[in-house]
Short mmCIF file of C-alpha atoms in Angstrom, two decimals:
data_model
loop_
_atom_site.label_atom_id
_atom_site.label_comp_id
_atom_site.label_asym_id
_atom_site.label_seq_id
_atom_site.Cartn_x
_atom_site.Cartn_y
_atom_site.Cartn_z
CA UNK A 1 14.67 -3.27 -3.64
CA UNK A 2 17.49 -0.43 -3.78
CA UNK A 3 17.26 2.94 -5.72
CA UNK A 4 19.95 1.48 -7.70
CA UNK A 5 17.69 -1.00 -9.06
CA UNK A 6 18.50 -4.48 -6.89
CA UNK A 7 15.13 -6.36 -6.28
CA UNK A 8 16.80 -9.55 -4.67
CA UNK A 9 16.76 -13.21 -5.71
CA UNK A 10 13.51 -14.46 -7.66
CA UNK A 11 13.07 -16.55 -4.29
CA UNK A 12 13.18 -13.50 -2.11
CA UNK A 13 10.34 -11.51 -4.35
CA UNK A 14 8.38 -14.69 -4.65
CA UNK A 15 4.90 -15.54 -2.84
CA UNK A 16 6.15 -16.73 -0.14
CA UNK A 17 5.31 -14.19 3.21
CA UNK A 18 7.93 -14.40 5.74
CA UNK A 19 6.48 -10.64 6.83
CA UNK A 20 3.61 -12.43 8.17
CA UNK A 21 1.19 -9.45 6.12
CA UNK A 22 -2.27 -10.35 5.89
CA UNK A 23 -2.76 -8.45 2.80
CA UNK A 24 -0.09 -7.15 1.28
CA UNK A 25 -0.45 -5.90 -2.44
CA UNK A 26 -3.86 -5.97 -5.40
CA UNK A 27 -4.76 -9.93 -5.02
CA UNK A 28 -3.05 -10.72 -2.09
CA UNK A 29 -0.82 -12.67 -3.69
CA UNK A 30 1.44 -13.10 -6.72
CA UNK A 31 -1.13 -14.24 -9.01
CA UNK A 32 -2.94 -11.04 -8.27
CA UNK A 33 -6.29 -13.11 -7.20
CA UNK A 34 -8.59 -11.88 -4.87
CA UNK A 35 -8.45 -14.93 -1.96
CA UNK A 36 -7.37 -14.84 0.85
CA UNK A 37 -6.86 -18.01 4.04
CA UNK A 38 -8.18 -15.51 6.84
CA UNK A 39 -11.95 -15.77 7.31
CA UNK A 40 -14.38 -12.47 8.14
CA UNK A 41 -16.74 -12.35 10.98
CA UNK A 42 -19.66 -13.69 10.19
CA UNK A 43 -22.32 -11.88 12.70
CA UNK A 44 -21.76 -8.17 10.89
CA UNK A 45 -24.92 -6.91 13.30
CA UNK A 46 -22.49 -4.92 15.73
CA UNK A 47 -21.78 -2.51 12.76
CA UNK A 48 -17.86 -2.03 11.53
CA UNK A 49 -15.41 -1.78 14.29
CA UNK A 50 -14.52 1.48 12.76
CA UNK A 51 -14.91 4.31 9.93
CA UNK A 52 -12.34 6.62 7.89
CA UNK A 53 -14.85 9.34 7.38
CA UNK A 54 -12.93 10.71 3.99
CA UNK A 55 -13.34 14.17 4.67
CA UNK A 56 -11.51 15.02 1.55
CA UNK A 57 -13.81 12.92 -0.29
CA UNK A 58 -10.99 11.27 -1.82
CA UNK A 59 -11.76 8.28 -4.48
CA UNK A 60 -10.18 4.88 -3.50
CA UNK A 61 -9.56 2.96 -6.47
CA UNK A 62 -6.64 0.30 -4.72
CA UNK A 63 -6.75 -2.62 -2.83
CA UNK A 64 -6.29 -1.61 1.20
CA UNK A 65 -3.01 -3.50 2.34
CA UNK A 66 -3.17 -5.19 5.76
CA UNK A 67 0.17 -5.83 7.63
CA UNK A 68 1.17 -8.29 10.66
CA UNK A 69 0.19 -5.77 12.99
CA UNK A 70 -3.29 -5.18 11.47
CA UNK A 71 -2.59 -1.96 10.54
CA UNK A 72 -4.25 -0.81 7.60
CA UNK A 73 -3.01 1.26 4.25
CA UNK A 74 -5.50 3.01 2.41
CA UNK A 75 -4.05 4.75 -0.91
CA UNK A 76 -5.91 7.35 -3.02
CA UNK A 77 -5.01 9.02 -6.33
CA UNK A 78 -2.45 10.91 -4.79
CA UNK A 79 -1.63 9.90 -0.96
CA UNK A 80 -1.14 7.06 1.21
CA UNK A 81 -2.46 7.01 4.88
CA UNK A 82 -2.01 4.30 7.42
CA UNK A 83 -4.31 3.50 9.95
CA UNK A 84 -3.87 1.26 13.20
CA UNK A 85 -5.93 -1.64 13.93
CA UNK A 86 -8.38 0.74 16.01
CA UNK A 87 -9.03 3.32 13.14
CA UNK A 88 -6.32 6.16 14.15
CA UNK A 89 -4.46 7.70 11.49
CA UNK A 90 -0.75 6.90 12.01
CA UNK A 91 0.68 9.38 8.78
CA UNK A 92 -0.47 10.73 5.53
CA UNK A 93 2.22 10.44 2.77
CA UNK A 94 1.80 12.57 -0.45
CA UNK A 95 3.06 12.12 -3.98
CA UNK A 96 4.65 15.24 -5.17
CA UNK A 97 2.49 17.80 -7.09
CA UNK A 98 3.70 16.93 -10.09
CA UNK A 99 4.30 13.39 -10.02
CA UNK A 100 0.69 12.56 -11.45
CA UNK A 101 -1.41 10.09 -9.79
CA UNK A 102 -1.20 6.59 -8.58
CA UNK A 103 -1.74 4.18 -10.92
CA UNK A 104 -1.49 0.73 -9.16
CA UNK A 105 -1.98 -0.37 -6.03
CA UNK A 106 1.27 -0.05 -3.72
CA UNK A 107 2.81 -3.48 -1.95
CA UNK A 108 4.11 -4.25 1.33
CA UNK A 109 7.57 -5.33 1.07
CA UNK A 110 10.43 -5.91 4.02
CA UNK A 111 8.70 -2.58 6.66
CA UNK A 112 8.19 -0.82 3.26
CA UNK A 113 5.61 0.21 0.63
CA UNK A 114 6.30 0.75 -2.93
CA UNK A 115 4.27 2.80 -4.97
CA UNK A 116 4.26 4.36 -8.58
CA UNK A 117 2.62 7.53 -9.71
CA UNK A 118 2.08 8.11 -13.43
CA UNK A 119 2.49 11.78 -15.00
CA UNK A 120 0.92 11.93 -18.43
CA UNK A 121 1.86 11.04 -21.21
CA UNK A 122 4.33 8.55 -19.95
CA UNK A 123 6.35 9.95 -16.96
CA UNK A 124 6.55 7.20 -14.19
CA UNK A 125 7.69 7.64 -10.12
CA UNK A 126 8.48 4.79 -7.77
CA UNK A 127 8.38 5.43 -4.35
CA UNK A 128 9.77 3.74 -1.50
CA UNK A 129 7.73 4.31 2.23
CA UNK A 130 8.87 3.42 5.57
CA UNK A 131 6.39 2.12 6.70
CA UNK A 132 6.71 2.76 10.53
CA UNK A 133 7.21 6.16 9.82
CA UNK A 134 5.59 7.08 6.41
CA UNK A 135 8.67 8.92 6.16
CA UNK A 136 9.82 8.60 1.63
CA UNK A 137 13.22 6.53 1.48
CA UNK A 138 13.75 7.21 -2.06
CA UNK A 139 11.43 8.44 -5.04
CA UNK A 140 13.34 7.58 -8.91
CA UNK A 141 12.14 9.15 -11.93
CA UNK A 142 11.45 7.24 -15.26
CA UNK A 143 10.45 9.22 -18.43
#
């Protein structure tokens, strides 16, 4: 997608994965269900691998996205982190302080996350995320 509003052909936004993500937005997958192909360890004695400790005691209400790299995207209310398949924080992205909270869960799309914050009463922000860099490509206002 552009900040001038092009999303692509219906073929290009469809479920298909050429990204190789392993969980890329809420669901997984287009019809937003919660499946997935890739199967967990099933000996879970050794403990997790490892542990965001949350010192902000943030609340995580969105699904964690998983890219081809295994690097994992945990969003809050109001920021984005990414994580590498070993637990180390790669970047911390913010919303601004007045672009209200996150409402749905971002998506993986192309190397980039999009993401909406919602500012009471109805005030919307999409947000696009590099997400190499967590660096913002483009934020767009819709009141």
């Amino acid at each position: 997608c552009t900040a001038k509003g092009g999303c692509g052909s219906a073929t290009e936004l469809s479920d298909t994965n050429p990204e190789g993500y392993f969980w890329r937005r809420r669901g997984g997958g287009s019809e937003v269900v919660t499946s997935t192909p890739h199967v967990a360890s099933v000996n879970l004695s050794a403990g997790p691998t490892w542990v965001w400790p949350n010192y902000e005691d943030e609340q995580v209400r969105h699904s964690p996205l998983i890219d081809d790299q295994k690097s994992i995207y945990i969003a809050t209310a109001v920021k984005i982190r990414k994580f590498d398949f070993e637990g180390n924080m790669r970047w911390t992205w913010e919303t601004g302080p007045k672009d209200g909270k996150m409402t749905t869960s971002p998506a993986l799309y192309k190397g980039m996350i999009f993401a909406m914050a919602q500012y009471p009463p109805a005030e919307l922000y999409l947000y696009c995320i590099n997400m190499t860099t967590g660096r913002e490509l483009w934020r767009t206002h819709h009141a």
